[in-house]
Amino acid sequence: MTGKLILARHHESEWNKEGKWTGLRDRHLDPYGFKKSEDMGLLIQDIKVDQAFASMLVRSIETLSCMLNVCKRYEIPTEHSAALNERDYGDYTGKNKWDMEKLLGGEEYKKLRRGWDYPIPNGETLKMVYGRVLPYFMQNILPKVKEGKNVLVVAHGNSVRALIKYIENISDDGIADIEMPFGAIFIYEVDGEGRTVKKEVRQTESEVPA
C-alpha cells in the first residue's frame, strides 16, 4: 500500500508581500508567512509524516521547518534539492508583478505567469521547470511513497504546479488554469506511476494566489 503524497507551497516571503517576482533569489518568510506556515502544519497533524523534501531556497526550508515543528516530527529524514527550486524569472527577477501586468496587458501577463512554454529573458519556462522537477520526483520522492511512507514536499508555486501537471495528467494548455495558493495543502494517493488515485485539498483560510 502506498503512502500519502503531501504537496505544499512555501508561505509569504518578504518579496511576495511586495509583489515582486522572487524566482531563485533567496528571501526569508515575513512574520505573517511564519505564522501561516505553522497553521499549515496544523492541517496535517492527523498524518504521520515519515519523510520530507524541500528546495534549496530558505523560504521553502523555513515553511517546512514550521510545519514539522507543529506536527512534532522533529527528526524525520529531510532532503533538499535545487530540482525543487522556484522557476528562474531571469531578467524579471525583482520586478513588480502588477507593474508588469500593466506593461504587458492581461492576456500576455497570464501567459507569462501561468503558461507552459512562455519564454522569459535569461529565465525558465514552466516546461523547463517540469524537466528538472519530474526526474527528481520519479527517482527520489515517488519511491518513498511506494514504500508506504507519508511524504511531505514543500516547494514553490511553479515547481509544485509542475508536479501537479504530472500527477493529475494535466494538458499543456490546461496547466495555465491551475493555481497553487498560499496556505493550501494537496494530499494525494497515487498509483505506481505517481498518478492520482485520490486527492484531498486542505486550506488554512481563504487566501489568494501570489
mmCIF file of N, CA and C in Angstrom, residues 83-208:
data_model
loop_
_atom_site.group_PDB
_atom_site.id
_atom_site.type_symbol
_atom_site.label_atom_id
_atom_site.label_comp_id
_atom_site.label_asym_id
_atom_site.label_seq_id
_atom_site.Cartn_x
_atom_site.Cartn_y
_atom_site.Cartn_z
ATOM 1 N N ALA A 83 16.443 20.849 -7.632
ATOM 2 C CA ALA A 83 15.436 20.423 -8.611
ATOM 3 C C ALA A 83 14.053 20.937 -8.246
ATOM 4 N N LEU A 84 13.830 21.207 -6.955
ATOM 5 C CA LEU A 84 12.533 21.690 -6.481
ATOM 6 C C LEU A 84 12.479 23.214 -6.369
ATOM 7 N N ASN A 85 13.554 23.888 -6.762
ATOM 8 C CA ASN A 85 13.590 25.348 -6.666
ATOM 9 C C ASN A 85 12.504 25.997 -7.520
ATOM 10 N N GLU A 86 12.233 27.260 -7.212
ATOM 11 C CA GLU A 86 11.270 28.033 -7.989
ATOM 12 C C GLU A 86 11.780 28.264 -9.410
ATOM 13 N N ARG A 87 10.871 28.590 -10.281
ATOM 14 C CA ARG A 87 11.210 28.990 -11.645
ATOM 15 C C ARG A 87 12.174 30.173 -11.613
ATOM 16 N N ASP A 88 13.170 30.129 -12.475
ATOM 17 C CA ASP A 88 14.095 31.251 -12.615
ATOM 18 C C ASP A 88 13.411 32.326 -13.465
ATOM 19 N N TYR A 89 13.144 33.470 -12.857
ATOM 20 C CA TYR A 89 12.469 34.549 -13.581
ATOM 21 C C TYR A 89 13.434 35.448 -14.355
ATOM 22 N N GLY A 90 14.694 35.071 -14.404
ATOM 23 C CA GLY A 90 15.646 35.754 -15.263
ATOM 24 C C GLY A 90 15.637 37.261 -15.090
ATOM 25 N N ASP A 91 15.491 37.971 -16.217
ATOM 26 C CA ASP A 91 15.527 39.435 -16.194
ATOM 27 C C ASP A 91 14.351 40.048 -15.438
ATOM 28 N N TYR A 92 13.317 39.250 -15.174
ATOM 29 C CA TYR A 92 12.143 39.762 -14.459
ATOM 30 C C TYR A 92 12.254 39.602 -12.943
ATOM 31 N N THR A 93 13.313 38.957 -12.480
ATOM 32 C CA THR A 93 13.509 38.782 -11.041
ATOM 33 C C THR A 93 13.583 40.140 -10.345
ATOM 34 N N GLY A 94 12.783 40.280 -9.294
ATOM 35 C CA GLY A 94 12.765 41.524 -8.537
ATOM 36 C C GLY A 94 11.816 42.574 -9.069
ATOM 37 N N LYS A 95 11.239 42.325 -10.257
ATOM 38 C CA LYS A 95 10.288 43.290 -10.818
ATOM 39 C C LYS A 95 8.918 43.119 -10.170
ATOM 40 N N ASN A 96 8.166 44.195 -10.102
ATOM 41 C CA ASN A 96 6.829 44.156 -9.515
ATOM 42 C C ASN A 96 5.845 43.536 -10.499
ATOM 43 N N LYS A 97 5.118 42.520 -10.038
ATOM 44 C CA LYS A 97 4.199 41.785 -10.912
ATOM 45 C C LYS A 97 3.110 42.684 -11.474
ATOM 46 N N TRP A 98 2.594 43.544 -10.636
ATOM 47 C CA TRP A 98 1.439 44.347 -11.052
ATOM 48 C C TRP A 98 1.866 45.426 -12.043
ATOM 49 N N ASP A 99 3.078 45.935 -11.912
ATOM 50 C CA ASP A 99 3.607 46.861 -12.919
ATOM 51 C C ASP A 99 3.782 46.147 -14.256
ATOM 52 N N MET A 100 4.238 44.888 -14.195
ATOM 53 C CA MET A 100 4.422 44.110 -15.419
ATOM 54 C C MET A 100 3.086 43.800 -16.086
ATOM 55 N N GLU A 101 2.056 43.585 -15.287
ATOM 56 C CA GLU A 101 0.731 43.329 -15.858
ATOM 57 C C GLU A 101 0.243 44.546 -16.643
ATOM 58 N N LYS A 102 0.468 45.723 -16.089
ATOM 59 C CA LYS A 102 0.073 46.952 -16.793
ATOM 60 C C LYS A 102 0.877 47.120 -18.079
ATOM 61 N N LEU A 103 2.145 46.768 -18.024
ATOM 62 C CA LEU A 103 3.027 46.920 -19.179
ATOM 63 C C LEU A 103 2.677 45.942 -20.298
ATOM 64 N N LEU A 104 2.421 44.683 -19.925
ATOM 65 C CA LEU A 104 2.204 43.628 -20.915
ATOM 66 C C LEU A 104 0.753 43.495 -21.352
ATOM 67 N N GLY A 105 -0.168 43.880 -20.471
ATOM 68 C CA GLY A 105 -1.578 43.610 -20.735
ATOM 69 C C GLY A 105 -1.978 42.288 -20.105
ATOM 70 N N GLY A 106 -3.259 42.144 -19.792
ATOM 71 C CA GLY A 106 -3.733 40.995 -19.028
ATOM 72 C C GLY A 106 -3.461 39.649 -19.661
ATOM 73 N N GLU A 107 -3.681 39.528 -20.979
ATOM 74 C CA GLU A 107 -3.537 38.232 -21.647
ATOM 75 C C GLU A 107 -2.087 37.773 -21.676
ATOM 76 N N GLU A 108 -1.180 38.666 -22.065
ATOM 77 C CA GLU A 108 0.237 38.311 -22.100
ATOM 78 C C GLU A 108 0.775 38.044 -20.698
ATOM 79 N N TYR A 109 0.277 38.803 -19.745
ATOM 80 C CA TYR A 109 0.706 38.616 -18.354
ATOM 81 C C TYR A 109 0.321 37.230 -17.850
ATOM 82 N N LYS A 110 -0.889 36.788 -18.174
ATOM 83 C CA LYS A 110 -1.305 35.450 -17.755
ATOM 84 C C LYS A 110 -0.437 34.385 -18.412
ATOM 85 N N LYS A 111 -0.114 34.567 -19.686
ATOM 86 C CA LYS A 111 0.760 33.607 -20.371
ATOM 87 C C LYS A 111 2.134 33.562 -19.699
ATOM 88 N N LEU A 112 2.634 34.735 -19.345
ATOM 89 C CA LEU A 112 3.941 34.809 -18.686
ATOM 90 C C LEU A 112 3.926 34.074 -17.358
ATOM 91 N N ARG A 113 2.914 34.310 -16.555
ATOM 92 C CA ARG A 113 2.863 33.739 -15.207
ATOM 93 C C ARG A 113 2.483 32.266 -15.209
ATOM 94 N N ARG A 114 1.532 31.880 -16.059
ATOM 95 C CA ARG A 114 0.933 30.554 -15.929
ATOM 96 C C ARG A 114 1.096 29.662 -17.154
ATOM 97 N N GLY A 115 1.601 30.211 -18.259
ATOM 98 C CA GLY A 115 1.717 29.433 -19.483
ATOM 99 C C GLY A 115 2.764 28.330 -19.386
ATOM 100 N N TRP A 116 2.663 27.363 -20.268
ATOM 101 C CA TRP A 116 3.531 26.191 -20.270
ATOM 102 C C TRP A 116 4.914 26.496 -20.833
ATOM 103 N N ASP A 117 4.968 27.224 -21.949
ATOM 104 C CA ASP A 117 6.250 27.392 -22.640
ATOM 105 C C ASP A 117 6.490 28.855 -23.019
ATOM 106 N N TYR A 118 6.075 29.759 -22.130
ATOM 107 C CA TYR A 118 6.242 31.190 -22.399
ATOM 108 C C TYR A 118 7.651 31.610 -21.988
ATOM 109 N N PRO A 119 8.432 32.163 -22.920
ATOM 110 C CA PRO A 119 9.837 32.470 -22.608
ATOM 111 C C PRO A 119 10.001 33.705 -21.732
ATOM 112 N N ILE A 120 10.995 33.661 -20.878
ATOM 113 C CA ILE A 120 11.426 34.802 -20.071
ATOM 114 C C ILE A 120 12.890 35.066 -20.410
ATOM 115 N N PRO A 121 13.270 36.301 -20.692
ATOM 116 C CA PRO A 121 14.678 36.578 -20.998
ATOM 117 C C PRO A 121 15.609 36.090 -19.884
ATOM 118 N N ASN A 122 16.519 35.194 -20.257
ATOM 119 C CA ASN A 122 17.508 34.639 -19.328
ATOM 120 C C ASN A 122 16.878 33.879 -18.161
ATOM 121 N N GLY A 123 15.649 33.392 -18.355
ATOM 122 C CA GLY A 123 14.964 32.643 -17.304
ATOM 123 C C GLY A 123 14.431 31.314 -17.809
ATOM 124 N N GLU A 124 13.529 30.725 -17.036
ATOM 125 C CA GLU A 124 12.966 29.417 -17.346
ATOM 126 C C GLU A 124 11.494 29.518 -17.731
ATOM 127 N N THR A 125 11.062 28.605 -18.570
ATOM 128 C CA THR A 125 9.643 28.371 -18.793
ATOM 129 C C THR A 125 9.168 27.330 -17.784
ATOM 130 N N LEU A 126 7.846 27.183 -17.652
ATOM 131 C CA LEU A 126 7.328 26.118 -16.794
ATOM 132 C C LEU A 126 7.734 24.756 -17.346
ATOM 133 N N LYS A 127 7.808 24.646 -18.656
ATOM 134 C CA LYS A 127 8.242 23.394 -19.285
ATOM 135 C C LYS A 127 9.650 23.021 -18.826
ATOM 136 N N MET A 128 10.518 23.997 -18.709
ATOM 137 C CA MET A 128 11.880 23.743 -18.242
ATOM 138 C C MET A 128 11.890 23.340 -16.771
ATOM 139 N N VAL A 129 11.039 23.973 -15.968
ATOM 140 C CA VAL A 129 10.920 23.590 -14.554
ATOM 141 C C VAL A 129 10.464 22.141 -14.453
ATOM 142 N N TYR A 130 9.474 21.783 -15.248
ATOM 143 C CA TYR A 130 8.964 20.407 -15.294
ATOM 144 C C TYR A 130 10.094 19.433 -15.631
ATOM 145 N N GLY A 131 10.966 19.851 -16.535
ATOM 146 C CA GLY A 131 12.063 18.995 -16.970
ATOM 147 C C GLY A 131 13.058 18.659 -15.878
ATOM 148 N N ARG A 132 13.147 19.475 -14.841
ATOM 149 C CA ARG A 132 14.043 19.147 -13.716
ATOM 150 C C ARG A 132 13.285 18.570 -12.530
ATOM 151 N N VAL A 133 12.022 18.984 -12.358
ATOM 152 C CA VAL A 133 11.236 18.504 -11.222
ATOM 153 C C VAL A 133 10.831 17.042 -11.394
ATOM 154 N N LEU A 134 10.353 16.690 -12.586
ATOM 155 C CA LEU A 134 9.800 15.344 -12.768
ATOM 156 C C LEU A 134 10.828 14.234 -12.556
ATOM 157 N N PRO A 135 12.039 14.308 -13.139
ATOM 158 C CA PRO A 135 13.014 13.244 -12.867
ATOM 159 C C PRO A 135 13.320 13.090 -11.377
ATOM 160 N N TYR A 136 13.409 14.209 -10.669
ATOM 161 C CA TYR A 136 13.677 14.133 -9.228
ATOM 162 C C TYR A 136 12.519 13.457 -8.505
ATOM 163 N N PHE A 137 11.313 13.805 -8.889
ATOM 164 C CA PHE A 137 10.132 13.173 -8.295
ATOM 165 C C PHE A 137 10.144 11.667 -8.530
ATOM 166 N N MET A 138 10.399 11.257 -9.747
ATOM 167 C CA MET A 138 10.350 9.834 -10.086
ATOM 168 C C MET A 138 11.467 9.042 -9.397
ATOM 169 N N GLN A 139 12.636 9.655 -9.250
ATOM 170 C CA GLN A 139 13.795 8.947 -8.709
ATOM 171 C C GLN A 139 13.907 9.019 -7.188
ATOM 172 N N ASN A 140 13.412 10.098 -6.589
ATOM 173 C CA ASN A 140 13.655 10.318 -5.162
ATOM 174 C C ASN A 140 12.404 10.345 -4.295
ATOM 175 N N ILE A 141 11.325 10.924 -4.803
ATOM 176 C CA ILE A 141 10.129 11.104 -3.983
ATOM 177 C C ILE A 141 9.160 9.942 -4.129
ATOM 178 N N LEU A 142 8.802 9.603 -5.362
ATOM 179 C CA LEU A 142 7.823 8.535 -5.588
ATOM 180 C C LEU A 142 8.234 7.204 -4.960
ATOM 181 N N PRO A 143 9.513 6.796 -5.039
ATOM 182 C CA PRO A 143 9.880 5.527 -4.393
ATOM 183 C C PRO A 143 9.561 5.492 -2.901
ATOM 184 N N LYS A 144 9.706 6.618 -2.210
ATOM 185 C CA LYS A 144 9.376 6.662 -0.777
ATOM 186 C C LYS A 144 7.879 6.461 -0.564
ATOM 187 N N VAL A 145 7.071 7.090 -1.417
ATOM 188 C CA VAL A 145 5.617 6.931 -1.318
ATOM 189 C C VAL A 145 5.231 5.480 -1.583
ATOM 190 N N LYS A 146 5.875 4.866 -2.559
ATOM 191 C CA LYS A 146 5.575 3.468 -2.902
ATOM 192 C C LYS A 146 5.994 2.509 -1.792
ATOM 193 N N GLU A 147 6.938 2.945 -0.958
ATOM 194 C CA GLU A 147 7.335 2.134 0.206
ATOM 195 C C GLU A 147 6.299 2.200 1.321
ATOM 196 N N GLY A 148 5.297 3.056 1.153
ATOM 197 C CA GLY A 148 4.264 3.207 2.170
ATOM 198 C C GLY A 148 4.480 4.385 3.096
ATOM 199 N N LYS A 149 5.470 5.230 2.775
ATOM 200 C CA LYS A 149 5.755 6.385 3.626
ATOM 201 C C LYS A 149 4.868 7.571 3.247
ATOM 202 N N ASN A 150 4.487 8.340 4.261
ATOM 203 C CA ASN A 150 3.787 9.599 4.035
ATOM 204 C C ASN A 150 4.836 10.682 3.813
ATOM 205 N N VAL A 151 4.819 11.277 2.635
ATOM 206 C CA VAL A 151 5.883 12.181 2.209
ATOM 207 C C VAL A 151 5.347 13.600 2.044
ATOM 208 N N LEU A 152 6.015 14.553 2.684
ATOM 209 C CA LEU A 152 5.672 15.967 2.580
ATOM 210 C C LEU A 152 6.691 16.670 1.690
ATOM 211 N N VAL A 153 6.202 17.363 0.667
ATOM 212 C CA VAL A 153 7.051 18.142 -0.231
ATOM 213 C C VAL A 153 6.647 19.605 -0.129
ATOM 214 N N VAL A 154 7.585 20.450 0.294
ATOM 215 C CA VAL A 154 7.325 21.892 0.365
ATOM 216 C C VAL A 154 8.239 22.575 -0.652
ATOM 217 N N ALA A 155 7.628 23.152 -1.661
ATOM 218 C CA ALA A 155 8.415 23.769 -2.729
ATOM 219 C C ALA A 155 7.849 25.148 -3.063
ATOM 220 N N HIS A 156 7.616 25.418 -4.337
ATOM 221 C CA HIS A 156 7.269 26.764 -4.790
ATOM 222 C C HIS A 156 6.099 26.703 -5.761
ATOM 223 N N GLY A 157 5.513 27.861 -6.028
ATOM 224 C CA GLY A 157 4.329 27.881 -6.871
ATOM 225 C C GLY A 157 4.498 27.127 -8.169
ATOM 226 N N ASN A 158 5.593 27.373 -8.880
ATOM 227 C CA ASN A 158 5.772 26.744 -10.184
ATOM 228 C C ASN A 158 6.323 25.330 -10.108
ATOM 229 N N SER A 159 7.191 25.044 -9.159
ATOM 230 C CA SER A 159 7.683 23.665 -9.061
ATOM 231 C C SER A 159 6.579 22.733 -8.569
ATOM 232 N N VAL A 160 5.694 23.233 -7.701
ATOM 233 C CA VAL A 160 4.543 22.426 -7.282
ATOM 234 C C VAL A 160 3.568 22.255 -8.442
ATOM 235 N N ARG A 161 3.332 23.315 -9.218
ATOM 236 C CA ARG A 161 2.446 23.199 -10.379
ATOM 237 C C ARG A 161 2.991 22.191 -11.385
ATOM 238 N N ALA A 162 4.301 22.141 -11.537
ATOM 239 C CA ALA A 162 4.909 21.157 -12.431
ATOM 240 C C ALA A 162 4.623 19.735 -11.948
ATOM 241 N N LEU A 163 4.725 19.519 -10.650
ATOM 242 C CA LEU A 163 4.391 18.210 -10.093
ATOM 243 C C LEU A 163 2.920 17.882 -10.298
ATOM 244 N N ILE A 164 2.054 18.855 -10.039
ATOM 245 C CA ILE A 164 0.620 18.640 -10.202
ATOM 246 C C ILE A 164 0.296 18.280 -11.650
ATOM 247 N N LYS A 165 0.974 18.917 -12.585
ATOM 248 C CA LYS A 165 0.735 18.624 -14.007
ATOM 249 C C LYS A 165 0.918 17.146 -14.297
ATOM 250 N N TYR A 166 2.006 16.579 -13.770
ATOM 251 C CA TYR A 166 2.240 15.150 -13.989
ATOM 252 C C TYR A 166 1.264 14.298 -13.194
ATOM 253 N N ILE A 167 1.150 14.568 -11.913
ATOM 254 C CA ILE A 167 0.348 13.718 -11.027
ATOM 255 C C ILE A 167 -1.106 13.658 -11.478
ATOM 256 N N GLU A 168 -1.651 14.800 -11.913
ATOM 257 C CA GLU A 168 -3.051 14.862 -12.329
ATOM 258 C C GLU A 168 -3.226 14.747 -13.841
ATOM 259 N N ASN A 169 -2.113 14.524 -14.550
ATOM 260 C CA ASN A 169 -2.147 14.325 -16.006
ATOM 261 C C ASN A 169 -2.847 15.492 -16.714
ATOM 262 N N ILE A 170 -2.410 16.696 -16.408
ATOM 263 C CA ILE A 170 -2.999 17.913 -16.959
ATOM 264 C C ILE A 170 -2.301 18.270 -18.271
ATOM 265 N N SER A 171 -3.071 18.738 -19.239
ATOM 266 C CA SER A 171 -2.525 19.086 -20.548
ATOM 267 C C SER A 171 -1.651 20.338 -20.468
ATOM 268 N N ASP A 172 -0.871 20.557 -21.529
ATOM 269 C CA ASP A 172 -0.016 21.746 -21.586
ATOM 270 C C ASP A 172 -0.848 23.024 -21.497
ATOM 271 N N ASP A 173 -1.981 23.041 -22.181
ATOM 272 C CA ASP A 173 -2.855 24.218 -22.129
ATOM 273 C C ASP A 173 -3.574 24.316 -20.787
ATOM 274 N N GLY A 174 -3.967 23.181 -20.245
ATOM 275 C CA GLY A 174 -4.749 23.156 -19.008
ATOM 276 C C GLY A 174 -3.997 23.638 -17.789
ATOM 277 N N ILE A 175 -2.667 23.532 -17.810
ATOM 278 C CA ILE A 175 -1.897 23.911 -16.624
ATOM 279 C C ILE A 175 -1.996 25.412 -16.350
ATOM 280 N N ALA A 176 -2.354 26.201 -17.358
ATOM 281 C CA ALA A 176 -2.492 27.647 -17.160
ATOM 282 C C ALA A 176 -3.605 27.984 -16.175
ATOM 283 N N ASP A 177 -4.547 27.075 -16.002
ATOM 284 C CA ASP A 177 -5.682 27.321 -15.106
ATOM 285 C C ASP A 177 -5.454 26.794 -13.694
ATOM 286 N N ILE A 178 -4.296 26.183 -13.459
ATOM 287 C CA ILE A 178 -4.009 25.586 -12.156
ATOM 288 C C ILE A 178 -3.249 26.575 -11.279
ATOM 289 N N GLU A 179 -3.799 26.837 -10.112
ATOM 290 C CA GLU A 179 -3.157 27.724 -9.147
ATOM 291 C C GLU A 179 -2.715 26.917 -7.926
ATOM 292 N N MET A 180 -1.661 27.384 -7.271
ATOM 293 C CA MET A 180 -1.227 26.811 -6.003
ATOM 294 C C MET A 180 -1.190 27.944 -4.996
ATOM 295 N N PRO A 181 -2.315 28.208 -4.324
ATOM 296 C CA PRO A 181 -2.378 29.373 -3.436
ATOM 297 C C PRO A 181 -1.587 29.171 -2.151
ATOM 298 N N PHE A 182 -1.233 30.276 -1.523
ATOM 299 C CA PHE A 182 -0.655 30.194 -0.190
ATOM 300 C C PHE A 182 -1.638 29.483 0.737
ATOM 301 N N GLY A 183 -1.083 28.680 1.648
ATOM 302 C CA GLY A 183 -1.911 28.056 2.671
ATOM 303 C C GLY A 183 -2.632 26.800 2.256
ATOM 304 N N ALA A 184 -2.449 26.369 1.003
ATOM 305 C CA ALA A 184 -3.137 25.162 0.527
ATOM 306 C C ALA A 184 -2.255 23.931 0.708
ATOM 307 N N ILE A 185 -2.892 22.824 1.035
ATOM 308 C CA ILE A 185 -2.223 21.527 1.131
ATOM 309 C C ILE A 185 -2.949 20.575 0.187
ATOM 310 N N PHE A 186 -2.218 19.976 -0.754
ATOM 311 C CA PHE A 186 -2.790 18.974 -1.653
ATOM 312 C C PHE A 186 -2.299 17.607 -1.177
ATOM 313 N N ILE A 187 -3.223 16.738 -0.851
ATOM 314 C CA ILE A 187 -2.895 15.411 -0.329
ATOM 315 C C ILE A 187 -3.352 14.367 -1.339
ATOM 316 N N TYR A 188 -2.410 13.581 -1.827
ATOM 317 C CA TYR A 188 -2.704 12.602 -2.872
ATOM 318 C C TYR A 188 -2.475 11.175 -2.391
ATOM 319 N N GLU A 189 -3.285 10.284 -2.919
ATOM 320 C CA GLU A 189 -2.956 8.874 -3.005
ATOM 321 C C GLU A 189 -2.681 8.622 -4.479
ATOM 322 N N VAL A 190 -1.548 7.997 -4.776
ATOM 323 C CA VAL A 190 -1.142 7.820 -6.171
ATOM 324 C C VAL A 190 -0.914 6.347 -6.484
ATOM 325 N N ASP A 191 -0.932 6.041 -7.792
ATOM 326 C CA ASP A 191 -0.639 4.677 -8.219
ATOM 327 C C ASP A 191 0.868 4.502 -8.376
ATOM 328 N N GLY A 192 1.276 3.362 -8.909
ATOM 329 C CA GLY A 192 2.693 3.062 -9.027
ATOM 330 C C GLY A 192 3.455 3.975 -9.961
ATOM 331 N N GLU A 193 2.727 4.659 -10.850
ATOM 332 C CA GLU A 193 3.351 5.607 -11.772
ATOM 333 C C GLU A 193 3.322 7.038 -11.241
ATOM 334 N N GLY A 194 2.743 7.208 -10.047
ATOM 335 C CA GLY A 194 2.669 8.541 -9.471
ATOM 336 C C GLY A 194 1.485 9.355 -9.943
ATOM 337 N N ARG A 195 0.475 8.682 -10.514
ATOM 338 C CA ARG A 195 -0.726 9.370 -10.990
ATOM 339 C C ARG A 195 -1.814 9.323 -9.914
ATOM 340 N N THR A 196 -2.689 10.314 -9.960
ATOM 341 C CA THR A 196 -3.706 10.477 -8.925
ATOM 342 C C THR A 196 -4.683 9.314 -8.859
ATOM 343 N N VAL A 197 -4.863 8.785 -7.659
ATOM 344 C CA VAL A 197 -5.950 7.855 -7.362
ATOM 345 C C VAL A 197 -7.022 8.593 -6.560
ATOM 346 N N LYS A 198 -6.570 9.406 -5.618
ATOM 347 C CA LYS A 198 -7.474 10.180 -4.768
ATOM 348 C C LYS A 198 -6.777 11.479 -4.393
ATOM 349 N N LYS A 199 -7.559 12.556 -4.304
ATOM 350 C CA LYS A 199 -6.994 13.863 -3.964
ATOM 351 C C LYS A 199 -7.858 14.555 -2.920
ATOM 352 N N GLU A 200 -7.190 15.181 -1.964
ATOM 353 C CA GLU A 200 -7.876 15.992 -0.957
ATOM 354 C C GLU A 200 -7.158 17.336 -0.856
ATOM 355 N N VAL A 201 -7.909 18.411 -0.756
ATOM 356 C CA VAL A 201 -7.334 19.744 -0.600
ATOM 357 C C VAL A 201 -7.722 20.296 0.765
ATOM 358 N N ARG A 202 -6.731 20.760 1.495
ATOM 359 C CA ARG A 202 -6.967 21.440 2.767
ATOM 360 C C ARG A 202 -6.407 22.853 2.653
ATOM 361 N N GLN A 203 -7.066 23.803 3.296
ATOM 362 C CA GLN A 203 -6.705 25.211 3.154
ATOM 363 C C GLN A 203 -6.767 25.892 4.511
ATOM 364 N N THR A 204 -5.750 26.685 4.834
ATOM 365 C CA THR A 204 -5.738 27.358 6.131
ATOM 366 C C THR A 204 -6.906 28.320 6.265
ATOM 367 N N GLU A 205 -7.154 29.065 5.220
ATOM 368 C CA GLU A 205 -8.278 30.003 5.181
ATOM 369 C C GLU A 205 -8.356 30.489 3.747
ATOM 370 N N SER A 206 -9.303 31.346 3.447
ATOM 371 C CA SER A 206 -9.421 31.871 2.090
ATOM 372 C C SER A 206 -8.255 32.803 1.806
ATOM 373 N N GLU A 207 -7.348 32.347 0.925
ATOM 374 C CA GLU A 207 -6.188 33.157 0.578
ATOM 375 C C GLU A 207 -6.056 33.205 -0.935
ATOM 376 N N VAL A 208 -5.574 34.296 -1.451
ATOM 377 C CA VAL A 208 -5.433 34.436 -2.891
ATOM 378 C C VAL A 208 -4.027 34.030 -3.305
#
